[in-house]
Short mmCIF file of N, CA and C in Angstrom, two decimals:
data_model
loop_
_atom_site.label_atom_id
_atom_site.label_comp_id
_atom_site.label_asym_id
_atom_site.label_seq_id
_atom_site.Cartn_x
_atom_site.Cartn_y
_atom_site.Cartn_z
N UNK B 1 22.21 191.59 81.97
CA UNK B 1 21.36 190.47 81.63
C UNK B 1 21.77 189.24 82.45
N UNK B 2 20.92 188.30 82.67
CA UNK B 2 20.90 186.78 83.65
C UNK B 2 20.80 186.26 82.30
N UNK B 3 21.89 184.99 82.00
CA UNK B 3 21.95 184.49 81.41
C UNK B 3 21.64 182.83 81.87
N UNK B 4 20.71 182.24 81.34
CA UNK B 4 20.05 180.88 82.21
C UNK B 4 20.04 179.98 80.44
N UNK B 5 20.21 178.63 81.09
CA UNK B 5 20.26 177.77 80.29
C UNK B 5 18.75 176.61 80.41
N UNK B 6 18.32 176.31 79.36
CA UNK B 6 16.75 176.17 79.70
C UNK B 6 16.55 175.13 78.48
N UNK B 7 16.12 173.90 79.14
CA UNK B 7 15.18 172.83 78.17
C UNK B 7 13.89 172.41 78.15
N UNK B 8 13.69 171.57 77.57
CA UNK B 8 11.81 170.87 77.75
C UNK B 8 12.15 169.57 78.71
N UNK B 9 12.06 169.14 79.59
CA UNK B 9 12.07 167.79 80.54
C UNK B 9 11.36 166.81 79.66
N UNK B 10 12.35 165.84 78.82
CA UNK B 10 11.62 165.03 78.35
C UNK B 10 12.73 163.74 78.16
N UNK B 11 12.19 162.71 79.12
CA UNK B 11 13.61 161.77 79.25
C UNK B 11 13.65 160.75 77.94
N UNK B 12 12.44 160.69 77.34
CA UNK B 12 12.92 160.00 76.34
C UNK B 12 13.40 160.47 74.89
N UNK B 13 14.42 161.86 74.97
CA UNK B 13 14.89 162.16 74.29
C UNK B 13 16.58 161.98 73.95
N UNK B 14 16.81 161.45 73.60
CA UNK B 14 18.76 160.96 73.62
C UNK B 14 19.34 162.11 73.85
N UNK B 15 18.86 163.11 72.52
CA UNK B 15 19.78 164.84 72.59
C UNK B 15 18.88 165.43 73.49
N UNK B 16 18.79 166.16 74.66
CA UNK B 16 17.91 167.01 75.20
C UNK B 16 18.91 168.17 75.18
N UNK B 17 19.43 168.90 74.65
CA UNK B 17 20.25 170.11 74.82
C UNK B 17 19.43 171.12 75.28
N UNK B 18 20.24 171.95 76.20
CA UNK B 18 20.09 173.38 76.89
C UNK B 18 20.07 174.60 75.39
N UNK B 19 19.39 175.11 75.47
CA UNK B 19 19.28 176.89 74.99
C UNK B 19 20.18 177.89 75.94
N UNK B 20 20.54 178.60 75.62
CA UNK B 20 20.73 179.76 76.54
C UNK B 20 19.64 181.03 76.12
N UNK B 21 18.78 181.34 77.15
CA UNK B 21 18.05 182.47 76.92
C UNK B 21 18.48 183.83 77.97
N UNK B 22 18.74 184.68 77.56
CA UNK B 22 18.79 186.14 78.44
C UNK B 22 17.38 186.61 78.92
N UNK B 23 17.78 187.35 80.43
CA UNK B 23 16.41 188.05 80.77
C UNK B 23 17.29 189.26 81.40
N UNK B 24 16.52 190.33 81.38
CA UNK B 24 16.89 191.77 81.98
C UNK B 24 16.82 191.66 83.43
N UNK B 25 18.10 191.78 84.03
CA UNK B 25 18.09 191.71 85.67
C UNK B 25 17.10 192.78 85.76
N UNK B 26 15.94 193.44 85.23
CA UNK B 26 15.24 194.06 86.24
C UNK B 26 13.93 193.75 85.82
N UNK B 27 13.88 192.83 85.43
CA UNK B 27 12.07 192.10 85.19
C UNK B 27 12.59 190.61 85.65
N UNK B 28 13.43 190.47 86.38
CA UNK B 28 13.48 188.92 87.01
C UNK B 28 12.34 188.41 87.91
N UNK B 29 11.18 188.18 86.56
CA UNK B 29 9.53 187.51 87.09
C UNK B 29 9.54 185.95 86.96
N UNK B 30 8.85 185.46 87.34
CA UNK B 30 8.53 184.21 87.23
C UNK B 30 7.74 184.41 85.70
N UNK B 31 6.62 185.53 85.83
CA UNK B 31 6.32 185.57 84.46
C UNK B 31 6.98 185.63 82.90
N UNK B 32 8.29 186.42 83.17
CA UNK B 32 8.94 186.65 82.08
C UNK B 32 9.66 185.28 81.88
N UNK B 33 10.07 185.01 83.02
CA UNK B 33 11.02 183.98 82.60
C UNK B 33 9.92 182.66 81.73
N UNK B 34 8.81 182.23 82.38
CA UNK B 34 8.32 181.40 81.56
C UNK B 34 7.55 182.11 80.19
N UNK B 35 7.39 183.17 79.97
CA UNK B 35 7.03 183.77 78.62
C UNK B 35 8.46 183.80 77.63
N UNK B 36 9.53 184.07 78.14
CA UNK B 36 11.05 184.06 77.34
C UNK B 36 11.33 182.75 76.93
N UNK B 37 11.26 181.57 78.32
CA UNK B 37 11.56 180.35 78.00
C UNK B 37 10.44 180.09 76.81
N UNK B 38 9.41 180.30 76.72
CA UNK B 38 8.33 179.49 75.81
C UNK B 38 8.58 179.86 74.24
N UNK B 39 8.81 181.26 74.48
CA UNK B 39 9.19 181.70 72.87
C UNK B 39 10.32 181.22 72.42
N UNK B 40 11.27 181.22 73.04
CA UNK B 40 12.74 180.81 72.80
C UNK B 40 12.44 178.77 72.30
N UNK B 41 11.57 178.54 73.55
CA UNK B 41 11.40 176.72 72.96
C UNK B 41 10.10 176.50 71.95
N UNK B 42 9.79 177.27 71.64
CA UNK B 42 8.24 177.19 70.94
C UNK B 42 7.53 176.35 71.51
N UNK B 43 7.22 176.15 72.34
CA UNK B 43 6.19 175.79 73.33
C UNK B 43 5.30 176.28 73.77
N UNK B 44 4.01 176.21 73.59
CA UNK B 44 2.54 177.05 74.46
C UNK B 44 2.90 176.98 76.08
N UNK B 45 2.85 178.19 76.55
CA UNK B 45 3.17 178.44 77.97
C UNK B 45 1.69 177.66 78.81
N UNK B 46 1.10 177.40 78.30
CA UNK B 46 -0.90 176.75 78.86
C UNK B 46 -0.03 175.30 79.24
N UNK B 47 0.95 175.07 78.05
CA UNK B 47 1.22 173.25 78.65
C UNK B 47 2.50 173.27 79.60
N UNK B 48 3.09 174.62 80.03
CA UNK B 48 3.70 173.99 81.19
C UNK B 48 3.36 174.15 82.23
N UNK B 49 3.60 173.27 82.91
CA UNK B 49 2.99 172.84 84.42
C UNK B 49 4.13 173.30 85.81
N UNK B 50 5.17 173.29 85.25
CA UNK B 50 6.08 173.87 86.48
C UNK B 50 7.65 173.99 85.53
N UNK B 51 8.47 174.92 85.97
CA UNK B 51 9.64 175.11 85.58
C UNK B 51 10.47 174.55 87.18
N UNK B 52 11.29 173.79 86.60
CA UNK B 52 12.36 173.21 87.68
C UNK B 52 13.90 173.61 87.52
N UNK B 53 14.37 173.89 88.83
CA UNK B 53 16.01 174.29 88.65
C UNK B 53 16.50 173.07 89.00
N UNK B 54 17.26 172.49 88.60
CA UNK B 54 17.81 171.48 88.33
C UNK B 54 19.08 171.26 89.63
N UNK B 55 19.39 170.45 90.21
CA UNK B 55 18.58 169.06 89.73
C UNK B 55 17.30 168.20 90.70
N UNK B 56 16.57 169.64 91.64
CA UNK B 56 15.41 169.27 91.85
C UNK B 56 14.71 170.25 92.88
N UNK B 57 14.50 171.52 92.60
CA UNK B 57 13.97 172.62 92.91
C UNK B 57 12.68 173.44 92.15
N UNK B 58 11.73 173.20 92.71
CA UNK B 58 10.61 173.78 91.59
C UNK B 58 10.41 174.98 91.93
N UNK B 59 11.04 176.02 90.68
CA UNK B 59 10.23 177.80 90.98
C UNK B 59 9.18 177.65 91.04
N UNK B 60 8.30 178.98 91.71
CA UNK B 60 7.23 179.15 92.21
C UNK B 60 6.66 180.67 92.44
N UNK B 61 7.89 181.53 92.72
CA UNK B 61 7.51 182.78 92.76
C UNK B 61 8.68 183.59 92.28
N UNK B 62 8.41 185.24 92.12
CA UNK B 62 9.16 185.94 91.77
C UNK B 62 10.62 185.70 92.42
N UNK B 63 9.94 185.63 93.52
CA UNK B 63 11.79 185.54 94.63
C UNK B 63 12.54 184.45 94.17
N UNK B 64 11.75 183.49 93.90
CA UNK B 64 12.63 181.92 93.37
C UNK B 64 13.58 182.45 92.52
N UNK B 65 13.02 183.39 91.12
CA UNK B 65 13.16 183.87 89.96
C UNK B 65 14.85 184.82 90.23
N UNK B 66 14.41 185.76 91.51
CA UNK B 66 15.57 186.50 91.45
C UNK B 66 16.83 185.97 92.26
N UNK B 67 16.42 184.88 93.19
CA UNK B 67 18.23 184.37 93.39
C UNK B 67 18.22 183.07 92.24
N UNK B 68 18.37 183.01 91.15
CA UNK B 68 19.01 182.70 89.96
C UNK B 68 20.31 183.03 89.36
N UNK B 69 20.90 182.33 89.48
CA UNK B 69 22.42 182.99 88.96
C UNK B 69 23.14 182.62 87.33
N UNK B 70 23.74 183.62 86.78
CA UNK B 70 24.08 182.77 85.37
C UNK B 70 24.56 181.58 85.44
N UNK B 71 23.95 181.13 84.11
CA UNK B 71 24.17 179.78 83.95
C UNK B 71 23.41 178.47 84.03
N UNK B 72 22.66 178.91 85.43
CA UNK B 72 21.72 178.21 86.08
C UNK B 72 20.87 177.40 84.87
N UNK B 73 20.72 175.92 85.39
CA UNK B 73 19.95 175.05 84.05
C UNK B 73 18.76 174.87 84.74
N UNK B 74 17.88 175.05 83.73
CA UNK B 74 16.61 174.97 84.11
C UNK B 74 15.50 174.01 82.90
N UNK B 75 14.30 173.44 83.91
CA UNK B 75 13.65 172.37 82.80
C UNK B 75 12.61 172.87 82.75
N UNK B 76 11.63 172.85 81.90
CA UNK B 76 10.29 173.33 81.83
C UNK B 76 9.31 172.00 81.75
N UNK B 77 8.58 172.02 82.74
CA UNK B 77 7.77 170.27 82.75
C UNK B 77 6.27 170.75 82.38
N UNK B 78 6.27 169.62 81.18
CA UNK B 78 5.22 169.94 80.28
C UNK B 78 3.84 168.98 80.76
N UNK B 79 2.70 169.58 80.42
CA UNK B 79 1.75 168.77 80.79
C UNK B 79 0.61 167.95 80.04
N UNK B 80 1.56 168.00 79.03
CA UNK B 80 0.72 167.63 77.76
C UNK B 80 1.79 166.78 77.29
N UNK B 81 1.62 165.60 76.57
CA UNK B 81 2.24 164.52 76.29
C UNK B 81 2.39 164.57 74.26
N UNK B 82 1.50 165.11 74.15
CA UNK B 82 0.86 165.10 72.90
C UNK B 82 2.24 165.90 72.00
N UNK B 83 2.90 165.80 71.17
CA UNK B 83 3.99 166.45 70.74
C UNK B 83 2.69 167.28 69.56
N UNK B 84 2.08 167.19 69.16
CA UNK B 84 1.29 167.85 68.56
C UNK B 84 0.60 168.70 68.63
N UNK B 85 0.32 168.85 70.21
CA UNK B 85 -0.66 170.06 70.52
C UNK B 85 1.08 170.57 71.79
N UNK B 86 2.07 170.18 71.68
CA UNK B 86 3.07 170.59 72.57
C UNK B 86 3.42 171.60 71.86
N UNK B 87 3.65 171.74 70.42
CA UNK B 87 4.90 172.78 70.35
C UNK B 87 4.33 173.40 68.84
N UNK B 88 4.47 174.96 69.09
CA UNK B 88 4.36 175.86 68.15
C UNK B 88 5.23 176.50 67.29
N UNK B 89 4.71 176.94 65.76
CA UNK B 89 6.41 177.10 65.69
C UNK B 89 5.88 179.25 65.95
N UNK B 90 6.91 179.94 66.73
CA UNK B 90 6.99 181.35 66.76
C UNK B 90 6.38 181.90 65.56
N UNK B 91 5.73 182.78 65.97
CA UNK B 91 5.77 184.26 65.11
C UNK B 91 6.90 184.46 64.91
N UNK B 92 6.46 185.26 63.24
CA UNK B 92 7.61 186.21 63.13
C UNK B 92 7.85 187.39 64.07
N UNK B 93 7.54 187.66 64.74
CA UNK B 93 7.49 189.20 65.76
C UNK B 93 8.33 188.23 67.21
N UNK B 94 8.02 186.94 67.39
CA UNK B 94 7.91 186.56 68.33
C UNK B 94 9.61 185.57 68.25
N UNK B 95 9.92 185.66 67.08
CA UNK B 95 11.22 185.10 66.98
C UNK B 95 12.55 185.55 67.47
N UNK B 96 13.63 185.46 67.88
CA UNK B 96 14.90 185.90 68.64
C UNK B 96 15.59 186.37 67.59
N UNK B 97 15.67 187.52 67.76
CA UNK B 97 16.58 188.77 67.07
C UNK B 97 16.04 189.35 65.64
N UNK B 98 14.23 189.23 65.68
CA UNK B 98 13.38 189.87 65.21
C UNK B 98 13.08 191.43 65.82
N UNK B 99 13.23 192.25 64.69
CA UNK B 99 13.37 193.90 65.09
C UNK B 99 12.28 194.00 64.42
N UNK B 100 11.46 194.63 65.65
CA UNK B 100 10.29 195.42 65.13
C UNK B 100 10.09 197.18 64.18
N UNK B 101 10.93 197.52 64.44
CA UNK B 101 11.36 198.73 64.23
C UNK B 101 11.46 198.81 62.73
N UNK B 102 12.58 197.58 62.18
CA UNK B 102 12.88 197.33 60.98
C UNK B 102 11.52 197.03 60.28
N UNK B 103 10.71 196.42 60.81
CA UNK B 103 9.57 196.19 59.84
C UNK B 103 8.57 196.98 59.63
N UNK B 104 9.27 197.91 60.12
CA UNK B 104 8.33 199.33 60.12
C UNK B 104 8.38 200.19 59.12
N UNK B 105 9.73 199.84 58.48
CA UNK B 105 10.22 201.31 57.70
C UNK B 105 9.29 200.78 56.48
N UNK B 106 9.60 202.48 55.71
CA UNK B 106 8.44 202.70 54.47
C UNK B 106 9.66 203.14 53.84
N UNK B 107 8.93 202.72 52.46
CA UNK B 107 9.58 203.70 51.11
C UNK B 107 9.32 204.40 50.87
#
């Protein structure tokens, strides 16, 4: 696993703390990574506008995606201002260290 550290770009926040989210070194997409980052921040993936490697590199394609190295901090720049239509809260299916499997079983 690539272990990447990942926030929302928003300077007028005092605490902006990093997440750490995992991705499988063998789906290192531009897609996954902003579908992982979004669930992990509850954020609608429609309002971000660009993911940036810090401290001023904007991904863009898969290749960006795969020379990433652990650790690497990354911002997600939102395009919507609106904290109301910004942030969702997860599904249950869609939450971190939700097992589908488990919600399967029968009596």
């Amino acid at each position: 696993e690539l272990v990447l550290k990942v926030r929302i770009q928003n300077p007028n926040l005092r605490e902006n703390d990093f997440i750490e989210i995992e991705l499988d070194r063998q789906e290192l997409t531009y897609k996954e990574l902003l579908q992982v980052s979004c669930r992990e921040l509850g954020v609608n993936p429609e309002h971000v506008q660009k993911i940036r490697k810090l401290p001023n590199t904007m991904l863009r394609k898969d290749k960006d995606v795969a020379r990433l190295q652990d650790f690497q901090e990354l911002e997600l720049v939102l395009t919507v201002s609106d904290k109301n239509l910004l942030f969702r809260a997860p599904t249950l299916s869609e939450r971190s260290g939700y097992n589908k499997k488990a919600s399967e079983l029968t009596y």
